mmCIF file of C-alpha atoms in Angstrom:
data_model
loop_
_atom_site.group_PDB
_atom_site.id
_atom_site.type_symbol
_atom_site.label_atom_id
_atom_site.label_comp_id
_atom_site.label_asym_id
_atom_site.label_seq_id
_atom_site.Cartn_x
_atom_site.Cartn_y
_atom_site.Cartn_z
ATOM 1 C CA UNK S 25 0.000 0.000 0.000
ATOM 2 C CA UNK S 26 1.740 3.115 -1.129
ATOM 3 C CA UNK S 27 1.564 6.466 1.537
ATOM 4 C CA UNK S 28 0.427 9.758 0.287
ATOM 5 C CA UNK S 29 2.843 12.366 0.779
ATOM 6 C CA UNK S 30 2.155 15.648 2.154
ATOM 7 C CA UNK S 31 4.694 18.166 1.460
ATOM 8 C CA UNK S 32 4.007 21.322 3.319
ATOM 9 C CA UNK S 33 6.044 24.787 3.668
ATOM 10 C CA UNK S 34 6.620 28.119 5.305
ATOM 11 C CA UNK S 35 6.723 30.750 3.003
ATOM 12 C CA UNK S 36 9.224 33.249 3.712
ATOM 13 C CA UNK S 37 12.801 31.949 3.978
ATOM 14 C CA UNK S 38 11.767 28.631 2.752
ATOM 15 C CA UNK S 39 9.431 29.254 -0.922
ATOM 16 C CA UNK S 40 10.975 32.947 -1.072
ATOM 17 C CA UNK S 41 14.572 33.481 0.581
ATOM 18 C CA UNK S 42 13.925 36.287 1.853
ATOM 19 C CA UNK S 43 15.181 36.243 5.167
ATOM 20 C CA UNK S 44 18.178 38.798 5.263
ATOM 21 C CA UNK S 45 16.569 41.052 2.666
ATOM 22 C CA UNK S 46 13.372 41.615 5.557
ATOM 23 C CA UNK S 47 16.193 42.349 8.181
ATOM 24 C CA UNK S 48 17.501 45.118 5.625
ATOM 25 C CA UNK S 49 14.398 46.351 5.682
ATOM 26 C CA UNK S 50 13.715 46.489 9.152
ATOM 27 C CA UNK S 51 17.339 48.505 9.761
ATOM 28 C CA UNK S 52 17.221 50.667 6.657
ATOM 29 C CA UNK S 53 13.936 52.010 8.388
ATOM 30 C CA UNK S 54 15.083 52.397 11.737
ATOM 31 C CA UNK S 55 18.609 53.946 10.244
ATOM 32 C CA UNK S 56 15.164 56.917 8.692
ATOM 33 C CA UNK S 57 14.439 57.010 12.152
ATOM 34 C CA UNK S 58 17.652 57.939 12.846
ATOM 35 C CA UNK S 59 18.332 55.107 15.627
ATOM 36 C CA UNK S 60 20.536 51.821 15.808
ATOM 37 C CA UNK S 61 20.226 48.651 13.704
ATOM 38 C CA UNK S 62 18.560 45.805 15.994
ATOM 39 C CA UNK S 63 21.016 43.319 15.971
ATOM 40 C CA UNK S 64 20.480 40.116 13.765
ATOM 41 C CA UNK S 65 20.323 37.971 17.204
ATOM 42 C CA UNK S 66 17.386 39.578 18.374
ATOM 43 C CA UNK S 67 15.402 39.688 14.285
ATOM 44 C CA UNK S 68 16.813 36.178 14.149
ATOM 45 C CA UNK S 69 14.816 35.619 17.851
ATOM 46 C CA UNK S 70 11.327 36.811 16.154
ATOM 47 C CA UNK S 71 11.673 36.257 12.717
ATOM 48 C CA UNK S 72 9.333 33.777 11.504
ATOM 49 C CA UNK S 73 6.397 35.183 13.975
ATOM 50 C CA UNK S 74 3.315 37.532 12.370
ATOM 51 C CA UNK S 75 4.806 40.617 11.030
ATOM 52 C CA UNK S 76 2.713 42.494 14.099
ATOM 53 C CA UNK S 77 4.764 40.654 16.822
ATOM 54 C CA UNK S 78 7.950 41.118 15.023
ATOM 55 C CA UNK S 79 7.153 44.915 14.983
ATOM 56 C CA UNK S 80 6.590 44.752 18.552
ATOM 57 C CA UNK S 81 9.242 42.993 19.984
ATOM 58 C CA UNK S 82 11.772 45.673 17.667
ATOM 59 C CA UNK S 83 9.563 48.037 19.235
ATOM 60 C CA UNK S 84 10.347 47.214 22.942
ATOM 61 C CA UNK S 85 13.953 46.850 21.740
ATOM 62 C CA UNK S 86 14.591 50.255 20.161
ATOM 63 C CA UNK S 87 11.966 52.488 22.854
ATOM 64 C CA UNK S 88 10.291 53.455 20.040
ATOM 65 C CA UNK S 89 7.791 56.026 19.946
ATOM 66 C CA UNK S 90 4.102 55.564 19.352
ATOM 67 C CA UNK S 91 4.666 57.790 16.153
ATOM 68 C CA UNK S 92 7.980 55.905 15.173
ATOM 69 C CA UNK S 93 6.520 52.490 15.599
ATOM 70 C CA UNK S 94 3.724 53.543 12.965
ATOM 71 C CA UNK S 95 6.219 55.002 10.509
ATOM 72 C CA UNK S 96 8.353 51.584 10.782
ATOM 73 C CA UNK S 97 4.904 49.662 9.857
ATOM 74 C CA UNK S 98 4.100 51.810 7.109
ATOM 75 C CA UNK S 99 7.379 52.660 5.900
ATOM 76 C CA UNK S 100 7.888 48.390 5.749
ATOM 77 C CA UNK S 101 4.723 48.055 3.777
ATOM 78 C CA UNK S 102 5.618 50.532 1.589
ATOM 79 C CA UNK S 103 8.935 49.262 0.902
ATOM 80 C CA UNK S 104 6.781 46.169 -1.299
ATOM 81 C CA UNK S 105 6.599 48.708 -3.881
ATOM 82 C CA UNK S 106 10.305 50.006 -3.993
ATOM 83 C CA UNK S 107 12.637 47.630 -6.879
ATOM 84 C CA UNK S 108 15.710 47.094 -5.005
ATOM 85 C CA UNK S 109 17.385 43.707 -5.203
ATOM 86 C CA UNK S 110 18.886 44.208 -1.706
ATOM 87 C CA UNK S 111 15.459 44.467 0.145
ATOM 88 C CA UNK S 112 13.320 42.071 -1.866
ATOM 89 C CA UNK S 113 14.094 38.242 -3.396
ATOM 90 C CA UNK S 114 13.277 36.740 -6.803
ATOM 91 C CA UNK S 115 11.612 33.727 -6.968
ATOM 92 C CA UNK S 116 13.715 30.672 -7.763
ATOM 93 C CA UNK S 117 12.325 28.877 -10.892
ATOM 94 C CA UNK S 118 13.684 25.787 -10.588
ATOM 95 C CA UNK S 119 12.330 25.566 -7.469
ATOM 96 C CA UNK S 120 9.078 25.511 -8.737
ATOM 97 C CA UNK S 121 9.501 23.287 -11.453
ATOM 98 C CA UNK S 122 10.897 20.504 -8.862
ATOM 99 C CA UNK S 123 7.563 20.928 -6.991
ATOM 100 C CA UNK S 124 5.679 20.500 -9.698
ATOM 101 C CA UNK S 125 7.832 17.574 -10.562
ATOM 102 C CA UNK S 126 6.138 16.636 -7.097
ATOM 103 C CA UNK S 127 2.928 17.545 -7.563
ATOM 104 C CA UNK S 128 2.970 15.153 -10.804
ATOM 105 C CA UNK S 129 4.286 12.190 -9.318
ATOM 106 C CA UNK S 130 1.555 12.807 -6.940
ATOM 107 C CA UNK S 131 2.806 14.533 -4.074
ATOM 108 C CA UNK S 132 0.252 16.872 -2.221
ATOM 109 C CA UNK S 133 1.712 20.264 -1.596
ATOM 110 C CA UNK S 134 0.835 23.209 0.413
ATOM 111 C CA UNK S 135 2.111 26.605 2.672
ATOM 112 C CA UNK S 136 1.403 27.559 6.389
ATOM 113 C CA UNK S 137 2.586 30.935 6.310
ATOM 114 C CA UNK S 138 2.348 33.609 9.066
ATOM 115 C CA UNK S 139 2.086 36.167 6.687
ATOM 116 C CA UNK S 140 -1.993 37.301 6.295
ATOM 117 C CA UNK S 141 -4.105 36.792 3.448
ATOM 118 C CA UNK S 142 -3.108 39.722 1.708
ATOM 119 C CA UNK S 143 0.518 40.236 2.505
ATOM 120 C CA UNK S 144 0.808 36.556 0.567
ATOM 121 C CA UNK S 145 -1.524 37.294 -2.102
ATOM 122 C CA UNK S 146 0.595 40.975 -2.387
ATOM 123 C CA UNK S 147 3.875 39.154 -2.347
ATOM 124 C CA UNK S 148 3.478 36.185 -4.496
ATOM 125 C CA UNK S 149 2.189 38.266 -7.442
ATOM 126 C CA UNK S 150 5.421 40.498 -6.777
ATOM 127 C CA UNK S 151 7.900 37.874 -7.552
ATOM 128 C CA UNK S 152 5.325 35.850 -9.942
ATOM 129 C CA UNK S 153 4.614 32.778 -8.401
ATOM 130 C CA UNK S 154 1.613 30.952 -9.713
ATOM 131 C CA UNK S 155 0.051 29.938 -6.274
ATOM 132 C CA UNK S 156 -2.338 27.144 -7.891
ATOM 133 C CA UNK S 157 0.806 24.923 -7.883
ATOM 134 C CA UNK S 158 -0.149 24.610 -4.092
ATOM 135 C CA UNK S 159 -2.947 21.836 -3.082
ATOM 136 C CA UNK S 160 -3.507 23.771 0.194
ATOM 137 C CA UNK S 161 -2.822 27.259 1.216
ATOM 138 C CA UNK S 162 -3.289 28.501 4.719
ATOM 139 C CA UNK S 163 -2.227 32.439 6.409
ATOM 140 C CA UNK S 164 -2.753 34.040 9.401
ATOM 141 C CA UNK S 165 -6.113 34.721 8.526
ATOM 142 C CA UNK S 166 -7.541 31.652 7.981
ATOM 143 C CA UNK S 167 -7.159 30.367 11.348
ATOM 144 C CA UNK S 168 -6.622 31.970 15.203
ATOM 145 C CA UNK S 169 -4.275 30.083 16.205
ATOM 146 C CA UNK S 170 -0.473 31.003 14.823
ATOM 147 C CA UNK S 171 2.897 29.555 15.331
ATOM 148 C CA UNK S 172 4.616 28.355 17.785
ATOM 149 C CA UNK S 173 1.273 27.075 18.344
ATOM 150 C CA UNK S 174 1.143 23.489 17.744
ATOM 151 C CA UNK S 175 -2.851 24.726 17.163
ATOM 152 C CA UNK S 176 -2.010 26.226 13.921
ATOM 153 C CA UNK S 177 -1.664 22.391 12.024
ATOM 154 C CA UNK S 178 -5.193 21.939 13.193
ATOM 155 C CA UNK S 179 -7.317 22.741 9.581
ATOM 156 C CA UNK S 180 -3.957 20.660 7.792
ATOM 157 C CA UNK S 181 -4.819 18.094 9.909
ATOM 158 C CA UNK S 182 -8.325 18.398 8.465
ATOM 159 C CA UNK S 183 -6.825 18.630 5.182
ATOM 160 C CA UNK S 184 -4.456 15.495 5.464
ATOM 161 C CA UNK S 185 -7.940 13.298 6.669
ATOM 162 C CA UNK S 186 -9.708 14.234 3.842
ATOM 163 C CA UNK S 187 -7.138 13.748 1.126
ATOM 164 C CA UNK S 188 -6.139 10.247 2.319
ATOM 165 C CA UNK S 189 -6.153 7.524 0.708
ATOM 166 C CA UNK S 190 -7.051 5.468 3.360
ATOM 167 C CA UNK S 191 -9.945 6.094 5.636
ATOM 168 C CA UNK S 192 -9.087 4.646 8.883
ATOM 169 C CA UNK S 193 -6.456 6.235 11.654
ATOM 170 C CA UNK S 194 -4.033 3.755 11.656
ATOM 171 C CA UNK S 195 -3.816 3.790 7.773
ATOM 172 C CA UNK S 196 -3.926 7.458 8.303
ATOM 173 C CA UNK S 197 -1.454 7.979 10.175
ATOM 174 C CA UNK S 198 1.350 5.804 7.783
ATOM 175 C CA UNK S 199 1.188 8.889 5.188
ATOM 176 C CA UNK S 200 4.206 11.334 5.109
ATOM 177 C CA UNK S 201 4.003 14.395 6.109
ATOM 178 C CA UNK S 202 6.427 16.930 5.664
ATOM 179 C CA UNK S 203 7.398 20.354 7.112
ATOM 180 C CA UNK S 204 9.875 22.291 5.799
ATOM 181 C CA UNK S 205 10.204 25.701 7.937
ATOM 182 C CA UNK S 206 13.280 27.848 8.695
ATOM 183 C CA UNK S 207 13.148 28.791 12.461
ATOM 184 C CA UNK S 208 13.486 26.841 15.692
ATOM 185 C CA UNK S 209 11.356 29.292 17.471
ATOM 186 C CA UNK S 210 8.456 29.405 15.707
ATOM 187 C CA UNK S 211 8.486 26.449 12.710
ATOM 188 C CA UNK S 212 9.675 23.480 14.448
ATOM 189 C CA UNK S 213 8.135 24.430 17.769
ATOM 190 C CA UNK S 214 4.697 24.794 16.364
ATOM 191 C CA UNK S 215 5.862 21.235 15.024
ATOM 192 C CA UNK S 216 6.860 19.668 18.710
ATOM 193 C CA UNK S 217 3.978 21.357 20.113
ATOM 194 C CA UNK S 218 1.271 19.957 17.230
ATOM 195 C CA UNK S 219 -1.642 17.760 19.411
ATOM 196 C CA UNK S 220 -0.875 14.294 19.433
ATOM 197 C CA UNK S 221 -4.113 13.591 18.275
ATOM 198 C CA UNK S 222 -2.954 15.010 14.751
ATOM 199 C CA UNK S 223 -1.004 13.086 12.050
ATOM 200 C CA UNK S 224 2.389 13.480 12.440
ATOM 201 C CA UNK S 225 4.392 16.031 11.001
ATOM 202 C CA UNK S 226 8.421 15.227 10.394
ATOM 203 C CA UNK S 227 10.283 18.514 10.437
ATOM 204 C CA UNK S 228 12.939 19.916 7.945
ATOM 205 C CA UNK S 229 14.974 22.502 8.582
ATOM 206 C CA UNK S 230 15.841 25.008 6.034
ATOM 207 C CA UNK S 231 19.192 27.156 6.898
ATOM 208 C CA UNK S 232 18.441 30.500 5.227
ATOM 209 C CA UNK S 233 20.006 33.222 7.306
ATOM 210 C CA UNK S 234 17.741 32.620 10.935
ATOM 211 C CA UNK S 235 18.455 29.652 12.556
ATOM 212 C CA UNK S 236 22.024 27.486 11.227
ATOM 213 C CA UNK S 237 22.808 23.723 10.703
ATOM 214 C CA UNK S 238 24.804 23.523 14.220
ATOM 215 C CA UNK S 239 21.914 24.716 15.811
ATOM 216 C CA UNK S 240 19.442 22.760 14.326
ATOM 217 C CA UNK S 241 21.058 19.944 15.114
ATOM 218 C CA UNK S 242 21.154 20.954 18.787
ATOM 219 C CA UNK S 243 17.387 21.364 18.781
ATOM 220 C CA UNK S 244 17.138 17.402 18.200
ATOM 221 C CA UNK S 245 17.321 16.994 14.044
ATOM 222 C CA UNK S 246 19.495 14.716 12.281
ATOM 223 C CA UNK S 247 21.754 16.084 9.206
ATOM 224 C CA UNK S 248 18.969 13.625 7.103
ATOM 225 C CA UNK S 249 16.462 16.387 7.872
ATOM 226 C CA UNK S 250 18.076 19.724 7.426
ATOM 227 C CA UNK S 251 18.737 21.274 4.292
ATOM 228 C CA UNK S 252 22.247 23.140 4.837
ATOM 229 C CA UNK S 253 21.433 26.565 2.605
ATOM 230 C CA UNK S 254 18.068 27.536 0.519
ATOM 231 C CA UNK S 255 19.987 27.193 -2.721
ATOM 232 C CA UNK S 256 20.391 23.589 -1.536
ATOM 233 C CA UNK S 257 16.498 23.079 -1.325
ATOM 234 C CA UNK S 258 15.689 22.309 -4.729
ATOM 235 C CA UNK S 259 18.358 19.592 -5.015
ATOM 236 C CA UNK S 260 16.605 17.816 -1.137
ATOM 237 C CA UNK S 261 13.263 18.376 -3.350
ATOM 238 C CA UNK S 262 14.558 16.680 -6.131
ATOM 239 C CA UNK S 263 15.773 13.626 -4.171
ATOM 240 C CA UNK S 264 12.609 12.950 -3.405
ATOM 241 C CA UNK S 265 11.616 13.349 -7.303
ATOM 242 C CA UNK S 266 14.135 10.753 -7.910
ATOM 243 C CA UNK S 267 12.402 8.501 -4.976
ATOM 244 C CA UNK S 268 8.574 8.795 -5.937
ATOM 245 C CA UNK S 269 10.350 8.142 -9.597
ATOM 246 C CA UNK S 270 12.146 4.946 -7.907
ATOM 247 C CA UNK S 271 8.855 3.515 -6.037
ATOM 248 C CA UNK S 272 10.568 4.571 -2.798
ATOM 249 C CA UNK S 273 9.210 6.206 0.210
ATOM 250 C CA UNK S 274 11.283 7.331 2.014
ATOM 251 C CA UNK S 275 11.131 7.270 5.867
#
Protein backbone atom coordinates (compact mmCIF):
# COMPACT_ATOMS: atom_id res chain seq x y z
CA UNK A 1 0.00 0.00 0.00
CA UNK A 2 1.74 3.11 -1.13
CA UNK A 3 1.56 6.47 1.54
CA UNK A 4 0.43 9.76 0.29
CA UNK A 5 2.84 12.37 0.78
CA UNK A 6 2.16 15.65 2.15
CA UNK A 7 4.69 18.17 1.46
CA UNK A 8 4.01 21.32 3.32
CA UNK A 9 6.04 24.79 3.67
CA UNK A 10 6.62 28.12 5.30
CA UNK A 11 6.72 30.75 3.00
CA UNK A 12 9.22 33.25 3.71
CA UNK A 13 12.80 31.95 3.98
CA UNK A 14 11.77 28.63 2.75
CA UNK A 15 9.43 29.25 -0.92
CA UNK A 16 10.97 32.95 -1.07
CA UNK A 17 14.57 33.48 0.58
CA UNK A 18 13.93 36.29 1.85
CA UNK A 19 15.18 36.24 5.17
CA UNK A 20 18.18 38.80 5.26
CA UNK A 21 16.57 41.05 2.67
CA UNK A 22 13.37 41.61 5.56
CA UNK A 23 16.19 42.35 8.18
CA UNK A 24 17.50 45.12 5.63
CA UNK A 25 14.40 46.35 5.68
CA UNK A 26 13.72 46.49 9.15
CA UNK A 27 17.34 48.51 9.76
CA UNK A 28 17.22 50.67 6.66
CA UNK A 29 13.94 52.01 8.39
CA UNK A 30 15.08 52.40 11.74
CA UNK A 31 18.61 53.95 10.24
CA UNK A 32 15.16 56.92 8.69
CA UNK A 33 14.44 57.01 12.15
CA UNK A 34 17.65 57.94 12.85
CA UNK A 35 18.33 55.11 15.63
CA UNK A 36 20.54 51.82 15.81
CA UNK A 37 20.23 48.65 13.70
CA UNK A 38 18.56 45.80 15.99
CA UNK A 39 21.02 43.32 15.97
CA UNK A 40 20.48 40.12 13.76
CA UNK A 41 20.32 37.97 17.20
CA UNK A 42 17.39 39.58 18.37
CA UNK A 43 15.40 39.69 14.29
CA UNK A 44 16.81 36.18 14.15
CA UNK A 45 14.82 35.62 17.85
CA UNK A 46 11.33 36.81 16.15
CA UNK A 47 11.67 36.26 12.72
CA UNK A 48 9.33 33.78 11.50
CA UNK A 49 6.40 35.18 13.98
CA UNK A 50 3.32 37.53 12.37
CA UNK A 51 4.81 40.62 11.03
CA UNK A 52 2.71 42.49 14.10
CA UNK A 53 4.76 40.65 16.82
CA UNK A 54 7.95 41.12 15.02
CA UNK A 55 7.15 44.92 14.98
CA UNK A 56 6.59 44.75 18.55
CA UNK A 57 9.24 42.99 19.98
CA UNK A 58 11.77 45.67 17.67
CA UNK A 59 9.56 48.04 19.24
CA UNK A 60 10.35 47.21 22.94
CA UNK A 61 13.95 46.85 21.74
CA UNK A 62 14.59 50.26 20.16
CA UNK A 63 11.97 52.49 22.85
CA UNK A 64 10.29 53.45 20.04
CA UNK A 65 7.79 56.03 19.95
CA UNK A 66 4.10 55.56 19.35
CA UNK A 67 4.67 57.79 16.15
CA UNK A 68 7.98 55.90 15.17
CA UNK A 69 6.52 52.49 15.60
CA UNK A 70 3.72 53.54 12.96
CA UNK A 71 6.22 55.00 10.51
CA UNK A 72 8.35 51.58 10.78
CA UNK A 73 4.90 49.66 9.86
CA UNK A 74 4.10 51.81 7.11
CA UNK A 75 7.38 52.66 5.90
CA UNK A 76 7.89 48.39 5.75
CA UNK A 77 4.72 48.05 3.78
CA UNK A 78 5.62 50.53 1.59
CA UNK A 79 8.94 49.26 0.90
CA UNK A 80 6.78 46.17 -1.30
CA UNK A 81 6.60 48.71 -3.88
CA UNK A 82 10.31 50.01 -3.99
CA UNK A 83 12.64 47.63 -6.88
CA UNK A 84 15.71 47.09 -5.00
CA UNK A 85 17.39 43.71 -5.20
CA UNK A 86 18.89 44.21 -1.71
CA UNK A 87 15.46 44.47 0.14
CA UNK A 88 13.32 42.07 -1.87
CA UNK A 89 14.09 38.24 -3.40
CA UNK A 90 13.28 36.74 -6.80
CA UNK A 91 11.61 33.73 -6.97
CA UNK A 92 13.72 30.67 -7.76
CA UNK A 93 12.33 28.88 -10.89
CA UNK A 94 13.68 25.79 -10.59
CA UNK A 95 12.33 25.57 -7.47
CA UNK A 96 9.08 25.51 -8.74
CA UNK A 97 9.50 23.29 -11.45
CA UNK A 98 10.90 20.50 -8.86
CA UNK A 99 7.56 20.93 -6.99
CA UNK A 100 5.68 20.50 -9.70
CA UNK A 101 7.83 17.57 -10.56
CA UNK A 102 6.14 16.64 -7.10
CA UNK A 103 2.93 17.54 -7.56
CA UNK A 104 2.97 15.15 -10.80
CA UNK A 105 4.29 12.19 -9.32
CA UNK A 106 1.56 12.81 -6.94
CA UNK A 107 2.81 14.53 -4.07
CA UNK A 108 0.25 16.87 -2.22
CA UNK A 109 1.71 20.26 -1.60
CA UNK A 110 0.83 23.21 0.41
CA UNK A 111 2.11 26.61 2.67
CA UNK A 112 1.40 27.56 6.39
CA UNK A 113 2.59 30.94 6.31
CA UNK A 114 2.35 33.61 9.07
CA UNK A 115 2.09 36.17 6.69
CA UNK A 116 -1.99 37.30 6.29
CA UNK A 117 -4.11 36.79 3.45
CA UNK A 118 -3.11 39.72 1.71
CA UNK A 119 0.52 40.24 2.50
CA UNK A 120 0.81 36.56 0.57
CA UNK A 121 -1.52 37.29 -2.10
CA UNK A 122 0.60 40.97 -2.39
CA UNK A 123 3.88 39.15 -2.35
CA UNK A 124 3.48 36.18 -4.50
CA UNK A 125 2.19 38.27 -7.44
CA UNK A 126 5.42 40.50 -6.78
CA UNK A 127 7.90 37.87 -7.55
CA UNK A 128 5.32 35.85 -9.94
CA UNK A 129 4.61 32.78 -8.40
CA UNK A 130 1.61 30.95 -9.71
CA UNK A 131 0.05 29.94 -6.27
CA UNK A 132 -2.34 27.14 -7.89
CA UNK A 133 0.81 24.92 -7.88
CA UNK A 134 -0.15 24.61 -4.09
CA UNK A 135 -2.95 21.84 -3.08
CA UNK A 136 -3.51 23.77 0.19
CA UNK A 137 -2.82 27.26 1.22
CA UNK A 138 -3.29 28.50 4.72
CA UNK A 139 -2.23 32.44 6.41
CA UNK A 140 -2.75 34.04 9.40
CA UNK A 141 -6.11 34.72 8.53
CA UNK A 142 -7.54 31.65 7.98
CA UNK A 143 -7.16 30.37 11.35
CA UNK A 144 -6.62 31.97 15.20
CA UNK A 145 -4.28 30.08 16.20
CA UNK A 146 -0.47 31.00 14.82
CA UNK A 147 2.90 29.55 15.33
CA UNK A 148 4.62 28.36 17.78
CA UNK A 149 1.27 27.08 18.34
CA UNK A 150 1.14 23.49 17.74
CA UNK A 151 -2.85 24.73 17.16
CA UNK A 152 -2.01 26.23 13.92
CA UNK A 153 -1.66 22.39 12.02
CA UNK A 154 -5.19 21.94 13.19
CA UNK A 155 -7.32 22.74 9.58
CA UNK A 156 -3.96 20.66 7.79
CA UNK A 157 -4.82 18.09 9.91
CA UNK A 158 -8.32 18.40 8.47
CA UNK A 159 -6.82 18.63 5.18
CA UNK A 160 -4.46 15.49 5.46
CA UNK A 161 -7.94 13.30 6.67
CA UNK A 162 -9.71 14.23 3.84
CA UNK A 163 -7.14 13.75 1.13
CA UNK A 164 -6.14 10.25 2.32
CA UNK A 165 -6.15 7.52 0.71
CA UNK A 166 -7.05 5.47 3.36
CA UNK A 167 -9.95 6.09 5.64
CA UNK A 168 -9.09 4.65 8.88
CA UNK A 169 -6.46 6.23 11.65
CA UNK A 170 -4.03 3.75 11.66
CA UNK A 171 -3.82 3.79 7.77
CA UNK A 172 -3.93 7.46 8.30
CA UNK A 173 -1.45 7.98 10.18
CA UNK A 174 1.35 5.80 7.78
CA UNK A 175 1.19 8.89 5.19
CA UNK A 176 4.21 11.33 5.11
CA UNK A 177 4.00 14.39 6.11
CA UNK A 178 6.43 16.93 5.66
CA UNK A 179 7.40 20.35 7.11
CA UNK A 180 9.87 22.29 5.80
CA UNK A 181 10.20 25.70 7.94
CA UNK A 182 13.28 27.85 8.69
CA UNK A 183 13.15 28.79 12.46
CA UNK A 184 13.49 26.84 15.69
CA UNK A 185 11.36 29.29 17.47
CA UNK A 186 8.46 29.41 15.71
CA UNK A 187 8.49 26.45 12.71
CA UNK A 188 9.68 23.48 14.45
CA UNK A 189 8.14 24.43 17.77
CA UNK A 190 4.70 24.79 16.36
CA UNK A 191 5.86 21.23 15.02
CA UNK A 192 6.86 19.67 18.71
CA UNK A 193 3.98 21.36 20.11
CA UNK A 194 1.27 19.96 17.23
CA UNK A 195 -1.64 17.76 19.41
CA UNK A 196 -0.87 14.29 19.43
CA UNK A 197 -4.11 13.59 18.28
CA UNK A 198 -2.95 15.01 14.75
CA UNK A 199 -1.00 13.09 12.05
CA UNK A 200 2.39 13.48 12.44
CA UNK A 201 4.39 16.03 11.00
CA UNK A 202 8.42 15.23 10.39
CA UNK A 203 10.28 18.51 10.44
CA UNK A 204 12.94 19.92 7.95
CA UNK A 205 14.97 22.50 8.58
CA UNK A 206 15.84 25.01 6.03
CA UNK A 207 19.19 27.16 6.90
CA UNK A 208 18.44 30.50 5.23
CA UNK A 209 20.01 33.22 7.31
CA UNK A 210 17.74 32.62 10.94
CA UNK A 211 18.46 29.65 12.56
CA UNK A 212 22.02 27.49 11.23
CA UNK A 213 22.81 23.72 10.70
CA UNK A 214 24.80 23.52 14.22
CA UNK A 215 21.91 24.72 15.81
CA UNK A 216 19.44 22.76 14.33
CA UNK A 217 21.06 19.94 15.11
CA UNK A 218 21.15 20.95 18.79
CA UNK A 219 17.39 21.36 18.78
CA UNK A 220 17.14 17.40 18.20
CA UNK A 221 17.32 16.99 14.04
CA UNK A 222 19.49 14.72 12.28
CA UNK A 223 21.75 16.08 9.21
CA UNK A 224 18.97 13.62 7.10
CA UNK A 225 16.46 16.39 7.87
CA UNK A 226 18.08 19.72 7.43
CA UNK A 227 18.74 21.27 4.29
CA UNK A 228 22.25 23.14 4.84
CA UNK A 229 21.43 26.57 2.60
CA UNK A 230 18.07 27.54 0.52
CA UNK A 231 19.99 27.19 -2.72
CA UNK A 232 20.39 23.59 -1.54
CA UNK A 233 16.50 23.08 -1.32
CA UNK A 234 15.69 22.31 -4.73
CA UNK A 235 18.36 19.59 -5.02
CA UNK A 236 16.61 17.82 -1.14
CA UNK A 237 13.26 18.38 -3.35
CA UNK A 238 14.56 16.68 -6.13
CA UNK A 239 15.77 13.63 -4.17
CA UNK A 240 12.61 12.95 -3.40
CA UNK A 241 11.62 13.35 -7.30
CA UNK A 242 14.13 10.75 -7.91
CA UNK A 243 12.40 8.50 -4.98
CA UNK A 244 8.57 8.79 -5.94
CA UNK A 245 10.35 8.14 -9.60
CA UNK A 246 12.15 4.95 -7.91
CA UNK A 247 8.86 3.52 -6.04
CA UNK A 248 10.57 4.57 -2.80
CA UNK A 249 9.21 6.21 0.21
CA UNK A 250 11.28 7.33 2.01
CA UNK A 251 11.13 7.27 5.87
Amino acid sequence: MSKQIFLIFDYDGVIVDNTLHGHRRINLILAELGLLPVPASILRKNWGKKLEDIFTSISKFSHLKENDLAYLKKRYCGLDEVQDSNLHSSLDKNLVNTLALLRKHGCLIGIVTSRDKASLEKDTNRIGLDVSIFHYIQTASDWPAHKPDGNVFKPLNDWVHENTSNSTETHTADNQILYFGDTINTDYAAVKNACSDFAPIKFVGVCSGVNTFEEFIEAGLNETEIVPSHDCLNYYLKRLVQAKVNGICEN
